Amino acid sequence: MAEGSFNKTLAIRSIEHVALEETKYIDDRRKGLIKSLKTPWEKYNDVSMGGIEWHTMHTIAGASGSGKTAILNQMETDLIALNPDEDLEVLSFNFEMLARNLVGRKYSKALGKTVQQIHSGKKGYDVSDDDFHQILAAQEKVRKMPIFYVDEAGTVDDIKNTIIQFAKKNPKKGLIVTLDHAVLVNAKQGEAERVILVELTKMFKKAIKYFARINKNFSVIILSQLNRHIEEMDRVGEPGIQNYPQKKDIFGGDALYQMSDIVMVTMNPYQLGLETYGPHRWETKGRLYFHFIKVREGEPVIAVMQNKLFVNEVKDLDLSGQMLNMNEG
């Protein structure tokens, strides 16, 4: 992943070599020797080649309060819990929240209680001895998970160097890098936010190819904000196609859209004051909508999800027509 020099030449491979490589990959997948990492949501798995495929980049975007941090927090835990045969680690760059708060959200999900409740911050509620024993039980499960946090924000180069040094410690382990969220990456002197996003996505793409070359499993999941335009009256005034997020709604959407294999936007229309959502006037209360606006090896779809963000959980919602083709919406 080091910068090249003027004397550097680029590697050339024949199509024969690449064809043999692809055929072996297909054979290994059909035999179950190579698997994608299952996420906690069957709908996500259905869209994305069975889950998080190694050497891919996923972007999850959303407005504040749409659940994107809770989604990532749930995903990083369950990628480990649901894939016990995979030897992997998660390196989490969490520039928005304290790592302690993220673990508190894991306890919240495990106990089915709000963070306010487990912090004795809800009026009339104090953590009982029984509650605390449940928290200790949750701690025993969580603290053994191979998840590592980086709380300190840095530049793109800082992130790259941290990934390289971390990856050297366990070269044979698969590595999932997560970043919450993209616009909080530190700028170099005079660097604009959108330039940072371009450099960040280019760095991650180079990292994916680098680790693929040295046969180390590696994937990236990035969180990003939506522009405020999604909340303006012309977008939420009446249910219609204008309710749906588009690439231009994602901050730095061009770079993230181009470099990512999956781009998913989580929408919480009830939070926006919408009692129904989209041209088909879908129900909003208790629901989230996962808009897969880019699927590199498939079609864009909308997945209807159960909103349990009050206990930091999102679940599949069992509905007929739960996967909706965006082109038909």
XYZ file of C-alpha atoms in Angstrom:
329
model
C 0.000 0.000 0.000
C 3.019 2.279 -0.193
C 3.181 5.090 -2.728
C 4.920 4.204 -5.992
C 7.989 5.879 -7.492
C 8.700 7.154 -10.994
C 10.543 3.914 -11.763
C 7.685 1.648 -10.795
C 6.048 -0.559 -13.412
C 2.629 -2.143 -12.933
C 2.071 -5.886 -12.880
C 0.599 -7.474 -16.001
C -1.363 -10.739 -15.869
C -2.686 -12.739 -18.806
C -6.405 -13.456 -19.164
C -5.524 -17.149 -18.910
C -4.206 -16.626 -15.387
C -7.212 -14.512 -14.375
C -9.704 -16.988 -15.885
C -8.171 -19.845 -13.879
C -8.341 -17.672 -10.744
C -12.042 -16.866 -11.273
C -12.935 -20.491 -12.049
C -11.225 -21.643 -8.857
C -13.143 -18.981 -6.898
C -16.456 -20.245 -8.320
C -15.497 -23.848 -7.513
C -14.435 -22.980 -3.964
C -17.696 -21.108 -3.345
C -19.875 -23.930 -4.655
C -17.988 -26.393 -2.444
C -18.393 -24.119 0.575
C -14.654 -23.551 0.909
C -15.216 -19.801 0.491
C -18.268 -18.192 2.092
C -19.555 -14.687 2.580
C -19.962 -13.517 6.169
C -23.598 -13.739 7.201
C -25.135 -10.532 8.535
C -28.035 -10.594 11.046
C -30.507 -9.775 8.246
C -31.544 -12.327 5.645
C -32.597 -9.486 3.353
C -29.115 -8.008 3.430
C -27.658 -11.472 2.776
C -30.029 -12.051 -0.154
C -28.963 -8.817 -1.817
C -25.224 -9.011 -1.209
C -23.924 -12.384 -2.391
C -24.808 -14.111 0.872
C -23.579 -11.367 3.201
C -20.283 -9.505 3.417
C -18.188 -11.015 0.654
C -14.468 -10.783 1.285
C -12.617 -8.024 -0.593
C -15.669 -5.798 -0.952
C -16.633 -2.347 0.308
C -20.059 -1.567 1.741
C -21.423 1.907 2.432
C -24.324 2.404 4.852
C -25.749 5.919 4.788
C -28.540 7.633 6.662
C -29.730 10.824 8.275
C -29.186 11.401 11.989
C -31.514 9.121 13.934
C -31.997 6.675 11.067
C -30.136 3.932 12.939
C -26.945 3.663 10.908
C -24.613 3.488 13.938
C -26.899 0.940 15.640
C -26.947 -1.079 12.412
C -23.159 -1.129 12.201
C -22.845 -1.920 15.916
C -25.226 -4.853 15.552
C -23.508 -5.990 12.362
C -19.976 -6.071 13.823
C -21.121 -8.214 16.757
C -23.170 -10.611 14.666
C -20.552 -11.013 11.935
C -18.534 -12.758 14.627
C -21.420 -14.583 16.338
C -23.015 -15.837 13.091
C -19.776 -16.947 11.446
C -18.049 -19.084 14.112
C -15.966 -20.975 11.534
C -14.335 -17.770 10.277
C -11.115 -16.618 11.896
C -11.593 -12.863 11.776
C -11.150 -9.578 13.594
C -12.985 -6.254 13.435
C -11.066 -2.983 13.531
C -13.598 -0.243 14.254
C -12.748 3.403 13.614
C -15.525 5.089 15.597
C -15.001 8.818 15.327
C -18.498 9.815 16.427
C -19.119 7.945 19.695
C -17.034 6.687 22.584
C -16.254 2.991 22.355
C -17.749 2.571 25.831
C -21.086 3.871 24.527
C -21.005 1.381 21.660
C -20.536 -1.478 24.114
C -23.412 -0.034 26.154
C -25.573 -0.375 23.052
C -24.557 -4.020 22.786
C -25.705 -4.518 26.383
C -28.938 -2.686 25.544
C -29.678 -5.130 22.708
C -28.707 -8.170 24.791
C -31.027 -7.165 27.675
C -33.826 -5.685 25.553
C -33.600 -2.487 27.592
C -32.848 1.073 26.547
C -29.456 2.658 27.208
C -31.249 5.111 29.506
C -32.479 2.183 31.574
C -29.146 0.368 31.858
C -27.452 3.670 32.780
C -30.100 4.322 35.474
C -30.906 7.500 33.569
C -34.603 6.891 33.051
C -36.861 8.456 35.643
C -38.178 5.853 38.051
C -35.761 3.199 36.824
C -32.634 1.974 38.568
C -30.548 -1.034 37.524
C -31.478 -3.869 39.870
C -29.098 -6.581 41.047
C -30.797 -8.986 38.627
C -30.360 -6.521 35.770
C -26.704 -6.087 36.640
C -26.141 -9.847 36.658
C -27.557 -9.890 33.111
C -25.167 -7.082 32.168
C -22.261 -9.083 33.607
C -23.365 -12.094 31.549
C -23.504 -9.907 28.433
C -20.059 -8.551 29.293
C -18.624 -12.074 29.403
C -19.788 -12.685 25.825
C -18.840 -9.275 24.436
C -15.394 -8.908 25.979
C -14.138 -12.088 24.302
C -15.059 -10.888 20.828
C -12.134 -9.944 18.544
C -13.312 -6.339 18.122
C -10.839 -3.484 18.463
C -11.736 0.220 18.605
C -9.948 3.326 17.430
C -11.512 6.350 19.150
C -9.011 8.948 18.005
C -9.864 10.638 14.704
C -7.097 10.819 12.119
C -6.270 11.594 8.518
C -6.574 9.125 5.646
C -2.851 8.370 6.012
C -3.297 7.789 9.758
C -6.107 5.311 9.066
C -4.057 3.523 6.391
C -1.015 3.198 8.651
C -3.158 1.949 11.548
C -4.719 -0.729 9.328
C -1.305 -1.877 8.040
C 0.200 -2.145 11.523
C -2.869 -3.918 12.921
C -3.005 -6.377 10.015
C 0.647 -7.362 10.572
C -0.143 -8.675 14.060
C -2.337 -11.512 12.761
C -1.578 -11.892 9.043
C -3.709 -15.029 8.598
C -6.866 -13.651 10.223
C -9.598 -12.074 8.128
C -10.047 -8.362 8.832
C -13.218 -6.272 8.700
C -12.541 -2.540 8.915
C -15.472 -0.307 9.860
C -15.558 3.479 9.928
C -18.201 5.656 11.631
C -18.429 8.006 9.915
C -16.701 9.207 6.760
C -17.106 12.972 7.191
C -15.308 12.887 10.567
C -11.976 11.883 9.037
C -9.430 14.606 9.781
C -8.336 16.903 6.969
C -4.810 17.772 6.015
C -3.992 21.468 5.732
C -6.312 23.062 3.167
C -8.070 19.791 2.285
C -11.835 19.978 1.580
C -14.262 17.401 3.014
C -15.201 16.018 -0.397
C -11.527 15.647 -1.329
C -10.999 13.658 1.878
C -13.815 11.296 0.916
C -12.281 10.684 -2.497
C -8.896 9.959 -0.912
C -10.498 7.762 1.766
C -12.391 5.589 -0.700
C -9.346 5.312 -2.977
C -7.239 4.230 -0.009
C -9.771 1.565 0.992
C -10.002 0.279 -2.578
C -6.216 0.014 -2.769
C -6.221 -1.797 0.580
C -8.796 -4.313 -0.682
C -6.659 -5.127 -3.723
C -3.446 -5.207 -1.685
C -4.803 -7.700 0.860
C -6.341 -9.815 -1.924
C -2.873 -10.065 -3.526
C -1.301 -11.302 -0.298
C -4.231 -13.699 0.361
C -5.531 -11.990 3.482
C -9.311 -11.726 3.730
C -10.325 -8.086 4.041
C -13.506 -6.012 3.684
C -14.619 -2.485 4.553
C -17.901 -1.060 5.893
C -18.253 2.740 5.905
C -20.983 4.886 7.442
C -21.903 8.191 5.839
C -24.371 10.987 6.455
C -27.169 12.126 4.165
C -27.409 15.724 3.047
C -30.142 17.757 4.757
C -32.098 18.036 1.506
C -33.768 14.704 2.289
C -35.667 16.455 5.125
C -36.944 19.408 3.088
C -40.646 19.870 2.471
C -40.529 19.043 -1.241
C -39.158 15.615 -0.281
C -41.474 14.778 2.640
C -44.598 16.833 1.931
C -46.550 14.044 0.260
C -45.749 10.326 -0.033
C -44.201 9.675 -3.422
C -41.064 8.609 -5.204
C -39.373 11.821 -3.987
C -39.367 10.299 -0.461
C -36.746 7.807 -1.584
C -33.029 8.534 -1.132
C -30.822 8.950 -4.181
C -27.080 8.924 -4.760
C -26.960 12.721 -4.610
C -28.438 12.627 -1.077
C -25.307 10.908 0.286
C -22.590 13.315 1.354
C -19.727 12.666 -1.068
C -22.015 10.243 -2.858
C -20.051 10.126 -6.107
C -16.916 8.698 -4.496
C -18.735 6.324 -2.147
C -21.096 5.148 -4.876
C -18.338 4.530 -7.395
C -16.014 2.628 -5.076
C -18.560 0.610 -3.059
C -19.925 -2.797 -4.018
C -23.058 -2.244 -1.925
C -24.590 1.131 -1.045
C -27.471 0.898 1.423
C -29.408 3.884 2.759
C -31.426 3.344 5.918
C -34.568 5.456 6.113
C -36.762 6.118 9.148
C -39.725 7.918 7.526
C -41.740 8.023 10.762
C -39.008 10.220 12.244
C -39.505 12.616 9.308
C -43.181 12.970 10.190
C -44.439 10.673 7.449
C -47.360 8.443 8.387
C -47.045 6.618 5.076
C -44.010 6.224 2.843
C -43.442 6.197 -0.876
C -45.952 6.050 -3.752
C -47.478 2.836 -2.369
C -48.065 4.501 1.016
C -46.300 1.904 3.108
C -46.665 1.950 6.873
C -43.940 3.832 8.769
C -44.491 3.314 12.493
C -42.142 0.666 13.844
C -40.384 0.252 10.500
C -37.139 1.104 8.792
C -36.539 0.864 5.071
C -33.213 -0.386 3.739
C -32.725 1.122 0.284
C -30.056 -0.825 -1.574
C -29.394 1.851 -4.169
C -26.289 0.132 -5.561
C -25.818 -3.617 -5.833
C -22.787 -4.361 -7.969
C -23.953 -7.864 -8.845
C -27.714 -7.371 -8.701
C -30.685 -5.017 -8.874
C -31.500 -2.141 -6.488
C -34.202 -3.138 -3.993
C -35.962 -1.845 -0.874
C -36.158 -4.078 2.207
C -38.745 -3.487 4.938
C -37.263 -3.880 8.409
C -38.553 -3.898 11.979
C -37.426 -0.805 13.896
C -36.307 -1.668 17.420
C -33.756 1.098 17.676
C -34.957 1.916 21.195
C -33.076 -1.242 22.236
C -30.430 -0.870 19.493
C -31.714 -3.615 17.247
C -33.032 -3.902 13.703
C -34.752 -7.112 12.644
C -36.069 -8.614 9.446
C -39.804 -8.014 9.106
C -41.791 -10.985 7.875
C -43.995 -9.485 5.186
C -45.137 -10.677 1.794
C -43.422 -8.526 -0.802
C -40.752 -7.610 1.706
C -38.149 -7.132 -1.039
C -39.337 -4.422 -3.389
C -37.739 -3.697 -6.736
C -36.852 0.000 -6.745
C -37.410 0.218 -10.479
C -41.031 -0.784 -9.956
C -41.554 1.617 -7.017
